XYZ file of C-alpha atoms in Angstrom:
431
model
C -14.672 34.989 77.129
C -14.250 34.371 80.835
C -15.896 31.394 82.434
C -19.190 32.128 84.078
C -19.954 30.887 87.552
C -23.386 30.474 89.095
C -24.467 31.093 92.609
C -26.366 28.638 94.707
C -27.776 28.743 98.188
C -25.367 25.958 99.111
C -21.692 26.655 99.519
C -19.534 24.763 97.022
C -17.637 21.863 98.427
C -17.040 18.144 98.229
C -20.481 17.256 99.620
C -22.566 18.607 96.719
C -20.023 17.387 94.174
C -19.967 13.905 95.724
C -23.759 13.737 95.546
C -23.599 14.861 91.924
C -21.073 12.127 91.076
C -23.228 9.443 92.728
C -26.412 10.586 90.995
C -24.797 11.024 87.584
C -23.019 7.662 87.730
C -26.162 5.763 88.753
C -28.379 7.440 86.153
C -25.869 7.100 83.331
C -25.091 3.485 84.227
C -28.760 2.721 83.744
C -28.915 4.652 80.491
C -25.774 3.004 79.123
C -26.514 -0.552 80.250
C -30.185 -0.709 79.303
C -29.551 -1.575 75.658
C -27.321 -4.523 76.584
C -29.901 -5.776 79.095
C -32.757 -5.614 76.576
C -30.780 -7.375 73.849
C -29.743 -10.141 76.260
C -33.310 -10.485 77.528
C -34.747 -10.978 74.034
C -32.068 -13.418 72.893
C -32.241 -15.426 76.139
C -35.982 -15.785 75.599
C -35.380 -17.183 72.118
C -36.435 -14.043 70.280
C -35.050 -13.256 66.815
C -32.046 -11.011 66.396
C -34.023 -8.372 64.512
C -36.393 -7.997 67.473
C -33.499 -7.630 69.915
C -31.982 -4.939 67.724
C -35.299 -3.164 67.230
C -36.071 -3.025 70.959
C -32.537 -1.846 71.652
C -32.997 0.923 69.097
C -36.209 1.937 70.861
C -34.013 3.096 73.760
C -31.257 4.805 71.802
C -33.145 6.435 68.900
C -35.321 8.734 71.089
C -32.178 10.464 72.376
C -32.371 12.638 69.269
C -35.717 13.955 70.541
C -34.175 14.931 73.871
C -33.788 18.632 72.998
C -37.552 18.876 72.500
C -38.205 17.914 76.125
C -35.170 19.704 77.564
C -36.685 23.203 77.504
C -38.283 22.384 80.830
C -34.798 22.429 82.382
C -34.528 26.144 81.647
C -38.115 27.075 82.537
C -38.653 25.074 85.732
C -38.534 26.840 89.057
C -36.419 23.943 90.346
C -34.464 22.003 87.714
C -33.698 19.253 90.209
C -37.343 18.220 90.128
C -37.254 17.905 86.338
C -34.162 15.695 86.308
C -35.345 13.589 89.256
C -38.703 13.059 87.533
C -36.890 12.100 84.318
C -34.819 9.551 86.224
C -37.956 8.074 87.816
C -39.741 7.951 84.453
C -36.737 6.326 82.759
C -36.475 3.634 85.431
C -40.229 3.016 85.661
C -40.683 2.657 81.888
C -37.654 0.360 81.658
C -38.900 -1.853 84.500
C -42.415 -2.006 83.032
C -41.076 -2.987 79.597
C -39.001 -5.793 81.107
C -41.854 -7.146 83.245
C -44.417 -7.003 80.433
C -42.214 -8.406 77.650
C -42.943 -12.114 78.360
C -46.713 -11.502 78.637
C -47.597 -9.012 75.891
C -47.068 -8.274 72.224
C -43.559 -6.823 71.590
C -45.188 -3.520 70.570
C -46.078 -2.833 74.221
C -42.504 -2.998 75.603
C -41.341 -1.169 72.469
C -43.536 1.830 73.330
C -42.369 1.753 76.943
C -38.726 1.620 75.863
C -39.272 4.632 73.602
C -40.618 6.508 76.624
C -37.622 5.385 78.657
C -35.197 6.473 75.943
C -36.891 9.840 75.573
C -35.761 10.761 79.080
C -32.209 9.481 78.533
C -30.781 12.845 77.365
C -31.894 14.465 80.622
C -29.729 11.916 82.457
C -26.669 12.765 80.356
C -26.501 16.368 79.148
C -29.337 17.417 81.429
C -27.502 16.440 84.597
C -24.297 18.034 83.293
C -26.121 21.355 82.969
C -26.406 21.399 86.771
C -22.660 21.161 87.286
C -21.729 24.883 86.964
C -23.955 25.714 89.924
C -22.403 22.912 91.995
C -18.697 23.303 91.209
C -18.285 26.712 92.814
C -16.620 29.912 91.685
C -13.520 30.051 89.522
C -12.346 28.396 86.354
C -10.149 25.880 88.152
C -13.035 24.584 90.294
C -15.329 24.390 87.297
C -12.899 22.478 85.117
C -11.846 20.096 87.853
C -15.518 19.279 88.372
C -15.855 18.716 84.622
C -13.095 16.131 84.927
C -15.231 14.317 87.491
C -18.171 14.541 85.103
C -16.137 12.897 82.341
C -15.206 10.168 84.833
C -18.890 9.436 85.539
C -19.426 8.842 81.825
C -16.373 6.574 81.685
C -17.373 4.623 84.775
C -20.987 4.204 83.681
C -19.968 3.212 80.159
C -17.760 0.484 81.628
C -19.733 -0.567 84.712
C -23.157 -0.569 83.032
C -22.532 -3.274 80.403
C -20.257 -5.237 82.792
C -22.869 -5.215 85.543
C -25.542 -6.309 83.104
C -23.411 -9.170 81.785
C -22.551 -10.350 85.302
C -26.135 -10.223 86.597
C -27.466 -11.836 83.437
C -25.069 -14.751 83.891
C -25.735 -15.053 87.633
C -29.509 -14.549 87.593
C -31.204 -13.378 84.370
C -31.157 -10.448 81.922
C -34.489 -9.299 83.370
C -32.894 -9.104 86.818
C -30.057 -7.041 85.338
C -32.506 -4.616 83.721
C -34.530 -4.251 86.924
C -31.311 -3.522 88.821
C -30.583 -0.709 86.391
C -34.096 0.638 86.944
C -33.521 0.561 90.714
C -30.356 2.607 90.153
C -32.498 5.259 88.473
C -34.787 5.423 91.515
C -31.811 5.924 93.843
C -30.372 8.548 91.484
C -33.665 10.461 91.562
C -33.531 10.627 95.351
C -29.912 11.813 95.357
C -30.647 14.448 92.687
C -33.145 16.062 95.036
C -30.280 16.686 97.469
C -28.169 18.592 94.941
C -27.787 22.353 95.570
C -30.688 24.465 94.448
C -30.076 26.855 91.570
C -32.743 29.430 90.702
C -34.305 29.576 87.270
C -32.405 31.949 84.932
C -35.538 33.922 84.081
C -39.164 33.788 83.092
C -40.433 30.986 80.874
C -41.194 33.533 78.145
C -37.484 34.377 77.958
C -36.411 30.786 77.288
C -36.032 29.933 73.576
C -37.806 27.087 71.838
C -35.693 24.061 70.803
C -35.219 25.026 67.153
C -34.408 28.612 68.098
C -31.820 27.274 70.547
C -30.215 25.203 67.799
C -30.201 28.257 65.536
C -28.504 30.180 68.319
C -25.844 27.493 68.694
C -25.095 27.689 64.976
C -24.943 31.499 65.128
C -22.428 31.523 67.986
C -18.902 30.798 66.787
C -17.604 29.042 69.929
C -20.772 26.950 70.369
C -20.942 26.103 66.673
C -17.351 24.890 66.676
C -17.954 22.941 69.871
C -20.960 21.259 68.260
C -19.370 20.109 65.025
C -16.121 19.100 66.683
C -18.070 17.062 69.255
C -20.156 15.367 66.572
C -17.139 14.609 64.382
C -15.047 13.177 67.211
C -17.980 11.054 68.440
C -18.524 9.711 64.919
C -14.832 8.903 64.538
C -14.178 7.361 67.960
C -17.237 5.105 67.580
C -15.346 3.182 64.892
C -12.720 1.936 67.376
C -14.589 -1.173 68.655
C -15.294 -2.257 65.070
C -11.752 -1.708 63.839
C -10.360 -3.366 66.980
C -12.116 -6.634 66.105
C -11.382 -6.460 62.384
C -7.741 -5.430 62.814
C -6.578 -8.122 65.241
C -5.527 -10.608 62.499
C -3.114 -8.043 61.049
C -1.634 -7.603 64.537
C -0.971 -11.315 64.854
C -3.499 -11.963 67.654
C -6.920 -13.603 67.873
C -10.166 -11.649 67.579
C -10.796 -12.090 71.306
C -7.834 -9.769 71.972
C -9.994 -6.903 70.661
C -11.471 -6.777 74.149
C -8.063 -5.793 75.481
C -7.856 -2.955 72.972
C -11.243 -1.558 73.967
C -10.326 -2.016 77.643
C -7.131 -0.029 77.032
C -9.239 2.740 75.511
C -11.583 2.714 78.525
C -8.726 2.808 81.028
C -7.130 5.613 79.064
C -10.387 7.535 79.234
C -10.486 7.202 83.014
C -6.816 8.211 83.242
C -7.526 11.276 81.113
C -10.431 12.349 83.308
C -8.155 11.962 86.358
C -5.612 14.184 84.617
C -8.241 16.889 84.142
C -9.129 16.690 87.835
C -5.511 16.919 88.973
C -4.422 19.681 86.629
C -7.271 21.472 84.829
C -6.306 23.485 81.784
C -6.512 27.276 81.961
C -6.715 27.730 78.190
C -9.664 29.365 76.478
C -12.269 26.643 75.946
C -12.858 27.476 72.279
C -9.197 27.072 71.357
C -8.789 24.116 73.689
C -11.504 22.049 71.986
C -9.821 22.563 68.605
C -6.378 21.590 69.870
C -7.624 18.535 71.694
C -9.723 17.407 68.729
C -6.515 17.470 66.694
C -4.841 15.331 69.364
C -7.734 12.846 69.197
C -7.344 12.696 65.420
C -3.616 12.052 65.754
C -4.178 9.204 68.237
C -6.803 7.671 65.942
C -4.204 7.721 63.181
C -1.794 5.933 65.526
C -4.352 3.171 66.101
C -4.563 2.714 62.337
C -0.796 2.625 61.813
C 0.251 0.563 64.864
C 2.434 -2.291 63.512
C 2.157 -4.571 66.559
C -0.299 -5.474 69.279
C 1.606 -3.799 72.156
C 1.830 -0.560 70.170
C -1.860 -0.842 69.308
C -2.650 -1.154 73.026
C -0.667 2.013 73.682
C -2.405 3.816 70.802
C -5.874 2.853 72.045
C -4.994 4.015 75.563
C -3.686 7.304 74.144
C -6.934 7.746 72.202
C -8.901 7.236 75.415
C -6.798 9.809 77.271
C -7.120 12.339 74.458
C -10.874 11.861 74.174
C -11.344 12.393 77.919
C -9.472 15.699 77.753
C -11.450 16.679 74.669
C -14.778 15.804 76.280
C -13.922 17.882 79.347
C -13.073 20.818 77.073
C -16.453 20.547 75.328
C -18.193 20.593 78.713
C -16.246 23.727 79.567
C -17.225 25.342 76.280
C -20.899 24.539 76.751
C -20.794 25.920 80.282
C -18.815 29.067 79.515
C -20.426 30.158 76.250
C -24.071 29.147 76.763
C -26.420 31.935 77.881
C -28.182 31.369 81.188
C -31.654 31.061 79.676
C -30.712 28.221 77.309
C -27.915 26.376 79.105
C -29.886 23.192 79.798
C -31.108 22.932 76.225
C -27.631 23.545 74.814
C -26.150 20.774 76.953
C -28.869 18.385 75.790
C -28.671 19.448 72.119
C -24.939 18.780 71.952
C -25.272 15.547 73.931
C -28.131 14.236 71.784
C -26.330 14.959 68.530
C -23.175 13.395 69.952
C -24.976 10.141 70.750
C -26.582 10.123 67.308
C -23.212 10.696 65.660
C -21.683 7.871 67.690
C -24.395 5.455 66.549
C -23.896 6.570 62.947
C -20.122 6.136 63.275
C -20.516 2.553 64.470
C -22.936 1.770 61.645
C -20.721 3.315 58.959
C -17.604 1.563 60.255
C -19.463 -1.741 60.272
C -20.612 -1.204 56.700
C -17.194 -0.152 55.414
C -15.186 -2.799 57.224
C -16.526 -5.480 54.892
C -15.132 -3.583 51.909
C -11.756 -2.537 53.255
C -10.219 -2.508 56.720
C -8.082 0.489 55.764
C -11.058 2.674 54.826
C -12.631 3.138 58.304
C -9.168 3.197 59.899
C -8.223 6.240 57.829
C -11.676 7.833 57.571
C -11.957 8.440 61.321
C -8.719 10.422 61.799
C -9.219 12.121 58.430
C -12.629 13.509 59.380
C -11.434 14.608 62.818
C -8.384 16.410 61.499
C -10.491 18.055 58.763
C -12.896 19.376 61.398
C -10.027 20.834 63.418
C -8.679 22.593 60.336
C -12.126 24.065 59.676
C -12.363 25.221 63.279
C -8.944 26.901 63.124
C -9.772 28.541 59.795
C -13.064 29.849 61.193
C -11.354 31.421 64.175
C -8.601 32.927 62.013
C -11.217 34.405 59.670
C -13.094 35.837 62.645
C -9.988 37.635 63.886
C -9.244 39.122 60.478
C -12.829 39.783 59.413
C -14.819 42.948 60.157
C -17.257 41.195 62.525
C -16.634 38.885 65.490
C -18.569 35.676 66.035
C -22.203 36.407 66.616
C -23.616 35.638 70.056
C -26.830 33.718 70.380
C -29.596 35.719 68.669
C -31.518 38.138 70.830
C -35.127 37.536 71.686
C -37.760 40.040 70.586
C -37.865 43.114 72.852
C -40.954 41.788 74.598
C -39.075 38.625 75.593
C -35.780 40.143 76.751
C -34.886 40.039 80.413
C -32.811 42.268 82.599
C -29.990 40.385 84.261
C -27.761 41.388 87.097
C -24.210 42.363 86.068
C -21.846 39.421 85.862
C -24.448 36.769 85.125
C -24.165 36.940 81.364
C -21.312 36.127 79.033
C -18.320 38.392 78.723
C -18.410 40.438 75.556
C -22.161 41.017 75.411
C -25.355 39.364 76.554
C -28.003 38.018 74.274
C -31.235 36.319 75.182
C -32.439 33.847 72.640
């Protein structure tokens, strides 16, 4: 399948992409740093650890419900309005929860944080769904822009918690959380200045969330992208846990685990820069499988590293590999998703990825008390198993009588007529 490009009333260039980078970084910094701010706020106020964890979960758990609010991205006349409103709602609910926490029962900020978290997926996968219309025509432009998108995730994942920690130490955790909320308000304003992209069709032509998920599972490239993304997210999430637990075997103190996670983060940024400088021209479906295998191999290196310097190199390599892999999954979502479900598909994959990452951290934490070797080997084992399944699927497709199914067609009454060149190569299907 050839990559699809979208037309916008604005000419592609650095201006729209720069605005996208600013908006995405601000919104995702708020989404990524909010949990740290809430946990610090509760503990600084003398609250119990279970309450801090519960309120933090109120932000992260609703991400799984993101696909059920994401349909609006594909039905709205102007998707920018939807994402800007989500950013405003996320920031407003977060600020209200922080301001009300000292004066009300914890149930009140808990409800507000659930509302805030419900809009989080629109600030991650939802914003990414706008990128194809901004990047311009051609595979090289699209994939270079996807490298920038990966960088915004890396920057926000690093800057968000660091900013929160610094502001909490200088002023207070509440000040840190309100600063994150202010970032959401600025992001909403910048989002309104992104290029306009018309709706892909009538609202009746846009599938419901469960039908979209069924369509993902029915499409070979999207199905493989989904389970590879989920498996890699689950596996990579074990790295912070194993970094702390493995430092004694490397002959260093537990505090050195921060250097290992920093090496991973720097590697991730270096990998995203590599995608920007030299985007791959390979087919996205094959590329995700190959890069998932590379991620699995680097995870194995982190488990087998005999010394701290080699462990640093292995963690950096894992970060580089994961950045390339993430960019490939963005390319796959962009190139294989039908126009009338693109926003939902981005959010579905993103929501399940975040859920898998949380599960990976929890499982690694549970297993580490039994055996350090178990999570160290489980992560690369699962990733490499998923890549083998992906390769076997594709090989079976080539030899079998039927190719991978596209997303299922809508009933005749719901089908739309699209201009040539706006659908996917190899057949168009409306879900």
